[in-house]
Amino acid sequence: MADSEKNSEKKNRSRRSSNRRGASDRGKAAEGAKSSGEAKSSGESRTPRAAGDSKPSGETKKPRRSGAAGNQKSSGRANKSRRRTPPAGTKKTDDAKRETDKAKRAERDTSSRQRSTQRIEGDITVTSKGFGFVLVADGPDIFVHRDNLGTALEGDRVRVEVFPGSAKHKPAGRVIEVVNRVEHPIVGVFRKNRDGGGEVFPSDDRIVSSFLIPAAEVKRAGLGRKLRNNVVVKASFSEWHSPAQKPTAHLEAVVGKPNDPGIDVKIIALSRGLRLDFPEDVEAEAAKLALPDMRREKRRRLDITRRTTFTIDPDDAQDFDDALSVRQLDSGLFEIGVHIADVTALVPEGGPIDIEARRRATSVYFVKEVLPMLPEKLSNELCSLKPNSERLAYSCFITVDSLGKVHNSEVRETVIRSDFRLTYTDAQQILEGRPHEVARDLHTLQLLARALRTEREESGSIDFDLPSPVITLDRDGIPAEVTRSERSESQRLIEELMLLANRKIAESIFRSGRRKAFVYRIHERPSAEDVATLQTVLQNLGIPLTIPEEVSPDDFSRILDVVESLDVRDFVERIALRSMTKAIYSSANAGHFGLAFEAYTHFTSPIRRYADLTVHRLLKSYNSRFSRVRKSLREDLEAICEQCSRAERVAVDAERDYQRKKTMEFLHRRIGRSYRGVIAGVSRYGMFVELEHYPIEGMVPVESIGEDTYLLDEDNFRFVGESSGVSYRIGDPVRVKIRAVDVNERRAYFDLQELDRSSANQ
């Protein structure tokens, strides 16, 4: 996914409304009847063949020959013995022809054997349906059917043999060897066997097998009476020699009972290798930390404690890692200050806290709970830019004019004192006219942010604005409400200024003329194949747009503008989003396609992202006369980037899975109720409908669409009644009844009740 960084900034800030986890303990994995952004990896892709929903290579059956063609072939064999003897004088010619044919057959056989023994190495990812894809660095992913996974598990490095009959662009194969096992945390329900051993049934449906626990292992674990039947346990992979046998595992701990409050957070987190608690040495080091002597710090830092600054965060945020200030200079230009918590001043490189922060690489958010990257004493206290408290900051000062043109920027170590803690609601009310001491500053920032946004959008920056569910939980963790996310003007203001700071810092390093080691946030151009798929989708929807071969961000912006008022807008936005690559961290700059930025980084969230923490360290080294970037840090930079990218994927996967589970719990309590919705996707399994009132999707199975036999018209994204000709197309409004919800599988099933005929067959 081409994560639009402005949405990423909004997401990161809104996540901070979660209450911090202390030393106690929840985690997109089982993507069931997925939401559109997730469907691609679920095996239930809601887009037609052009958008990646065709049956994977190796699964498609070839039609049998029948009718005249079949009879003709048979007749040819029957008459073979009655062919006339060749006339005299042609024997030499026939012998030569036979030799030529023989050579061609041998060549074909050799080629076939070579193709059948083509072996490729890559990492395997397994879907909730049980099949997998081997990710290949320099070629298309290789489809692996469930029966051909061998002993491979999610994330393993495998060697796969490609089937000779596979399509070149959609190869299929089988795993012949597990080259390297990754760490496989196993979390699931334990059931005892008669022999004193047991079996663990993983909650993660990407793990296709249960795990045996030998009696000796049960005894060794020493879990005593806590190890009862049907409790949730954590185990680790032991061995798996043959797919004909079940793998074994080591017992580690009892997590709790299936119905314990908060157990879902623990299961989702632990099954992805996320830590619920900090190690003892990390907690011990954090306990020793204290604020530095501010008088001493003011002698070497820029003291801006007398300058008006303020934070803007979600209503129930606990950590405040960025503050804002603005002032007009004598030149008439404006100086925007983006002040970020200086975490590096309290977290020395290579210490226990730093090592653990690098391992976690990001905070993970679950509605009301969070697994923080840093201990609470740092994130909520010492580093947090709390109001009326002096704190160390790393500030980016950007000078701009009223049209949004940037004239200068610099980064300085500072001491600040936040004057006001505003919520998004507070800031929005002030922007709408409520009197406040910072009203003038806030209105000035609003005008500058709008000018900056206009300039950015005119440069081609893409603005995907798909809503996401906002879940409200009651005291028992039960979802009480699910609403659509909305971006207020106050949120857009913050996003724009964070984008500005991140951009100018990256550009200053990239344009410095020296090859400085750095952490960039890169987003590469979509592949030609994905662009061609998007073009096909647009054509089939009747949208008259042509995407050039050298696609630019502006081309995507044009698509979004054209579909803005169409009923297929959300569908097209999702397909456009899925056609893009995923933004990652890299030590080599490749620009940011989605934002149309020459260079971009993450500087504004060091409390919850290790990439930002590393960027701060690098900047301090470059801005100091006496300090240099350590050689070991330079050499380790790409490994840090890879770890941060990998941790981000795990976090997003866990957060989506938890979110999906809670939305399914919400729907489960509404089985039997009817709601209006919109057809959001189609697949060979049925129609996906997103409810109008709640941003939640469910599936109307194809056999439940109606009394007629409905056939999937893939090219036109619709089902058509074979007898009636009635069609159900992407974007059509419908009314559905919630028939069933499987919370564990994260799937909801709807019954179709009615269709708005006025728009159904247009």
Short mmCIF file of C-alpha atoms in Angstrom, two decimals, residues 24-277:
data_model
loop_
_atom_site.label_atom_id
_atom_site.label_comp_id
_atom_site.label_asym_id
_atom_site.label_seq_id
_atom_site.Cartn_x
_atom_site.Cartn_y
_atom_site.Cartn_z
CA SER A 24 0.79 -5.77 32.09
CA ASP A 25 -0.80 -6.61 28.90
CA ARG A 26 -3.69 -7.62 22.56
CA GLY A 27 -2.80 -7.60 18.05
CA LYS A 28 -4.04 -7.60 10.05
CA ALA A 29 -3.54 -11.46 10.40
CA ALA A 30 -6.64 -13.56 10.03
CA GLU A 31 -8.13 -11.32 7.47
CA GLY A 32 -11.31 -13.35 6.98
CA ALA A 33 -13.86 -11.74 4.74
CA LYS A 34 -11.45 -8.91 4.44
CA SER A 35 -11.82 -5.23 4.03
CA SER A 36 -10.76 -4.08 0.62
CA GLY A 37 -7.31 -2.96 1.60
CA GLU A 38 -6.62 -6.37 3.10
CA ALA A 39 -8.36 -8.63 0.64
CA LYS A 40 -5.36 -9.08 -1.59
CA SER A 41 -3.56 -11.31 0.87
CA SER A 42 -6.60 -13.17 2.12
CA GLY A 43 -7.37 -15.26 -0.90
CA GLU A 44 -10.77 -13.61 -1.04
CA SER A 45 -9.75 -10.75 -3.27
CA ARG A 46 -12.79 -8.67 -4.07
CA THR A 47 -11.52 -7.39 -7.37
CA PRO A 48 -11.99 -9.20 -10.66
CA ARG A 49 -9.33 -10.94 -12.65
CA ALA A 50 -7.89 -7.68 -13.89
CA ALA A 51 -7.36 -6.58 -10.32
CA GLY A 52 -5.73 -9.77 -9.13
CA ASP A 53 -8.74 -11.95 -8.32
CA SER A 54 -8.20 -14.66 -10.89
CA LYS A 55 -7.63 -18.16 -9.66
CA PRO A 56 -3.92 -18.61 -8.95
CA SER A 57 -1.86 -20.52 -11.47
CA GLY A 58 -1.78 -24.19 -10.74
CA GLU A 59 -5.41 -24.25 -9.60
CA THR A 60 -7.14 -23.71 -12.94
CA LYS A 61 -8.41 -26.87 -14.57
CA LYS A 62 -8.08 -27.27 -18.32
CA PRO A 63 -11.38 -27.93 -20.12
CA ARG A 64 -11.84 -31.36 -21.57
CA ARG A 65 -12.08 -31.80 -25.31
CA SER A 66 -15.54 -32.64 -26.45
CA GLY A 67 -17.77 -32.61 -29.53
CA ALA A 68 -16.35 -32.51 -33.05
CA ALA A 69 -12.83 -31.73 -31.96
CA GLY A 70 -12.73 -34.76 -29.73
CA ASN A 71 -14.23 -37.02 -32.39
CA GLN A 72 -11.82 -35.79 -35.01
CA LYS A 73 -8.87 -36.64 -32.83
CA SER A 74 -10.24 -40.09 -32.19
CA SER A 75 -10.91 -40.63 -35.87
CA GLY A 76 -7.35 -39.71 -36.70
CA ARG A 77 -6.04 -42.38 -34.39
CA ALA A 78 -8.39 -44.98 -35.84
CA ASN A 79 -7.31 -44.33 -39.42
CA LYS A 80 -3.62 -44.21 -38.67
CA SER A 81 -3.04 -47.85 -39.73
CA ARG A 82 -4.74 -47.31 -43.09
CA ARG A 83 -2.39 -44.58 -44.28
CA ARG A 84 -0.89 -45.31 -47.67
CA THR A 85 2.67 -46.54 -47.98
CA PRO A 86 4.89 -43.68 -49.06
CA PRO A 87 5.91 -43.80 -52.72
CA ALA A 88 9.36 -45.01 -53.66
CA GLY A 89 12.14 -42.53 -53.54
CA THR A 90 10.98 -40.72 -50.39
CA LYS A 91 12.58 -42.95 -47.74
CA LYS A 92 15.63 -40.73 -47.33
CA THR A 93 13.44 -37.66 -46.97
CA ASP A 94 11.24 -39.38 -44.39
CA ASP A 95 14.26 -40.58 -42.45
CA ALA A 96 15.59 -37.03 -42.32
CA LYS A 97 12.19 -35.72 -41.20
CA ARG A 98 12.01 -38.35 -38.46
CA GLU A 99 15.46 -37.39 -37.24
CA THR A 100 14.45 -33.72 -37.20
CA ASP A 101 11.25 -34.51 -35.27
CA LYS A 102 13.22 -36.65 -32.86
CA ALA A 103 15.67 -33.81 -32.23
CA LYS A 104 12.81 -31.36 -31.65
CA ARG A 105 11.14 -33.73 -29.19
CA ALA A 106 14.40 -34.16 -27.33
CA GLU A 107 14.83 -30.40 -27.18
CA ARG A 108 11.29 -29.99 -25.84
CA ASP A 109 11.83 -32.71 -23.24
CA THR A 110 15.07 -31.10 -22.11
CA SER A 111 13.40 -27.71 -21.89
CA SER A 112 10.52 -29.24 -19.93
CA ARG A 113 12.90 -30.92 -17.49
CA GLN A 114 14.75 -27.65 -17.03
CA ARG A 115 11.53 -25.82 -16.32
CA SER A 116 10.30 -28.50 -13.95
CA THR A 117 13.50 -28.28 -11.95
CA GLN A 118 13.58 -24.47 -11.77
CA ARG A 119 14.20 -23.77 -8.11
CA ILE A 120 13.85 -20.38 -6.52
CA GLU A 121 14.51 -19.16 -2.99
CA GLY A 122 12.39 -16.63 -1.14
CA ASP A 123 10.34 -15.85 1.97
CA ILE A 124 6.91 -17.43 2.18
CA THR A 125 3.79 -15.68 3.40
CA VAL A 126 0.73 -17.80 4.19
CA THR A 127 -2.83 -16.51 3.94
CA SER A 128 -5.77 -17.23 6.21
CA LYS A 129 -7.06 -19.60 3.51
CA GLY A 130 -4.00 -21.80 3.99
CA PHE A 131 -2.23 -21.24 0.69
CA GLY A 132 0.93 -19.21 0.36
CA PHE A 133 3.07 -17.02 -1.84
CA VAL A 134 6.84 -17.14 -2.07
CA LEU A 135 8.09 -13.56 -2.34
CA VAL A 136 10.80 -13.30 -4.99
CA ALA A 137 13.04 -10.24 -5.13
CA ASP A 138 13.42 -10.07 -8.91
CA GLY A 139 10.27 -11.73 -10.22
CA PRO A 140 6.58 -12.42 -9.64
CA ASP A 141 5.47 -14.09 -6.41
CA ILE A 142 5.07 -17.87 -6.65
CA PHE A 143 1.71 -19.34 -5.64
CA VAL A 144 1.89 -22.40 -3.37
CA HIS A 145 -1.24 -24.46 -2.77
CA ARG A 146 -1.94 -25.62 0.78
CA ASP A 147 -1.08 -29.20 -0.22
CA ASN A 148 2.33 -28.07 -1.51
CA LEU A 149 3.51 -26.08 1.52
CA GLY A 150 5.45 -29.03 2.90
CA THR A 151 6.66 -28.11 6.39
CA ALA A 152 6.90 -24.37 5.68
CA LEU A 153 5.39 -21.84 8.09
CA GLU A 154 4.66 -18.14 7.77
CA GLY A 155 7.84 -16.11 7.18
CA ASP A 156 10.20 -19.04 6.60
CA ARG A 157 12.93 -18.83 3.99
CA VAL A 158 12.13 -21.62 1.53
CA ARG A 159 13.28 -23.17 -1.72
CA VAL A 160 10.41 -23.74 -4.13
CA GLU A 161 10.22 -25.80 -7.31
CA VAL A 162 8.23 -24.04 -10.02
CA PHE A 163 5.74 -26.15 -11.99
CA PRO A 164 6.54 -26.26 -15.72
CA GLY A 165 2.94 -25.50 -16.72
CA SER A 166 2.77 -22.26 -14.75
CA ALA A 167 2.05 -18.99 -16.47
CA LYS A 168 5.21 -16.91 -16.59
CA HIS A 169 3.59 -13.92 -14.85
CA LYS A 170 1.69 -16.09 -12.34
CA PRO A 171 3.97 -19.02 -11.48
CA ALA A 172 2.97 -21.80 -9.11
CA GLY A 173 5.10 -24.38 -7.38
CA ARG A 174 5.79 -26.48 -4.32
CA VAL A 175 8.09 -26.04 -1.34
CA ILE A 176 10.90 -28.57 -1.46
CA GLU A 177 13.03 -27.25 1.40
CA VAL A 178 12.87 -24.90 4.36
CA VAL A 179 16.17 -23.04 4.12
CA ASN A 180 15.79 -21.01 7.30
CA ARG A 181 13.18 -21.07 10.05
CA VAL A 182 12.10 -17.78 11.51
CA GLU A 183 11.04 -17.54 15.13
CA HIS A 184 7.53 -18.98 15.35
CA PRO A 185 5.60 -17.94 18.46
CA ILE A 186 2.58 -20.22 18.81
CA VAL A 187 -0.41 -19.03 20.79
CA GLY A 188 -3.56 -21.12 21.01
CA VAL A 189 -5.83 -23.39 22.97
CA PHE A 190 -4.20 -26.35 24.74
CA ARG A 191 -5.99 -29.67 24.90
CA LYS A 192 -4.72 -32.63 26.88
CA ASN A 193 -4.13 -36.11 25.48
CA ARG A 194 -4.61 -39.38 27.33
CA ASP A 195 -0.87 -40.08 27.35
CA GLY A 196 -0.13 -37.02 29.48
CA GLY A 197 0.85 -34.86 26.53
CA GLY A 198 -1.30 -32.42 24.64
CA GLU A 199 -1.91 -30.44 21.50
CA VAL A 200 -1.95 -26.69 20.78
CA PHE A 201 -4.42 -25.33 18.22
CA PRO A 202 -3.03 -21.96 17.04
CA SER A 203 -5.31 -18.94 16.99
CA ASP A 204 -3.45 -17.60 13.95
CA ASP A 205 -5.20 -19.26 11.00
CA ARG A 206 -2.13 -18.71 8.81
CA ILE A 207 -0.58 -21.61 10.72
CA VAL A 208 -2.09 -24.61 8.98
CA SER A 209 -1.26 -27.31 11.53
CA SER A 210 -1.77 -27.93 15.23
CA PHE A 211 1.30 -28.70 17.37
CA LEU A 212 1.92 -31.77 19.49
CA ILE A 213 3.27 -31.37 23.02
CA PRO A 214 4.90 -34.63 24.18
CA ALA A 215 4.23 -35.78 27.75
CA ALA A 216 7.87 -35.22 28.65
CA GLU A 217 7.60 -31.62 27.44
CA VAL A 218 4.49 -31.03 29.54
CA LYS A 219 6.37 -32.25 32.58
CA ARG A 220 9.47 -30.19 31.75
CA ALA A 221 7.45 -26.97 31.39
CA GLY A 222 6.42 -27.22 35.03
CA LEU A 223 3.28 -25.15 34.62
CA GLY A 224 1.45 -27.20 37.22
CA ARG A 225 -2.23 -26.68 37.83
CA LYS A 226 -2.35 -23.65 35.55
CA LEU A 227 -2.05 -26.00 32.56
CA ARG A 228 -5.64 -27.09 32.32
CA ASN A 229 -7.72 -28.24 29.40
CA ASN A 230 -8.76 -25.45 27.00
CA VAL A 231 -6.52 -22.75 28.45
CA VAL A 232 -4.63 -20.42 26.12
CA VAL A 233 -0.90 -21.12 26.08
CA LYS A 234 2.21 -19.73 24.46
CA ALA A 235 4.60 -22.22 22.88
CA SER A 236 7.61 -22.15 20.60
CA PHE A 237 8.39 -24.22 17.53
CA SER A 238 10.42 -27.37 18.13
CA GLU A 239 10.66 -29.48 14.96
CA TRP A 240 8.76 -30.61 11.89
CA HIS A 241 10.34 -33.20 9.64
CA SER A 242 7.48 -34.31 7.39
CA PRO A 243 4.11 -32.86 6.33
CA ALA A 244 2.70 -36.35 6.93
CA GLN A 245 3.26 -35.77 10.65
CA LYS A 246 2.34 -32.93 12.96
CA PRO A 247 5.03 -30.56 14.23
CA THR A 248 6.03 -30.42 17.88
CA ALA A 249 6.47 -27.44 20.16
CA HIS A 250 7.87 -26.39 23.54
CA LEU A 251 5.47 -25.04 26.15
CA GLU A 252 6.44 -21.64 27.55
CA ALA A 253 3.57 -20.14 29.51
CA VAL A 254 -0.13 -20.14 30.23
CA VAL A 255 -1.60 -16.92 28.82
CA GLY A 256 -5.06 -17.19 30.36
CA LYS A 257 -8.57 -18.46 29.79
CA PRO A 258 -10.35 -17.87 26.46
CA ASN A 259 -12.90 -15.56 28.08
CA ASP A 260 -10.54 -13.51 30.27
CA PRO A 261 -10.80 -9.70 29.81
CA GLY A 262 -8.05 -8.51 27.47
CA ILE A 263 -7.14 -12.02 26.33
CA ASP A 264 -7.68 -11.04 22.68
CA VAL A 265 -4.94 -8.41 22.94
CA LYS A 266 -2.53 -10.93 24.43
CA ILE A 267 -3.29 -13.60 21.82
CA ILE A 268 -2.91 -11.30 18.83
CA ALA A 269 0.25 -9.67 20.19
CA LEU A 270 2.02 -12.82 21.37
CA SER A 271 1.21 -14.74 18.19
CA ARG A 272 3.16 -12.10 16.26
CA GLY A 273 6.16 -12.09 18.56
CA LEU A 274 5.25 -8.79 20.23
CA ARG A 275 6.32 -8.35 23.83
CA LEU A 276 3.74 -7.50 26.46
CA ASP A 277 6.27 -6.43 29.09
#
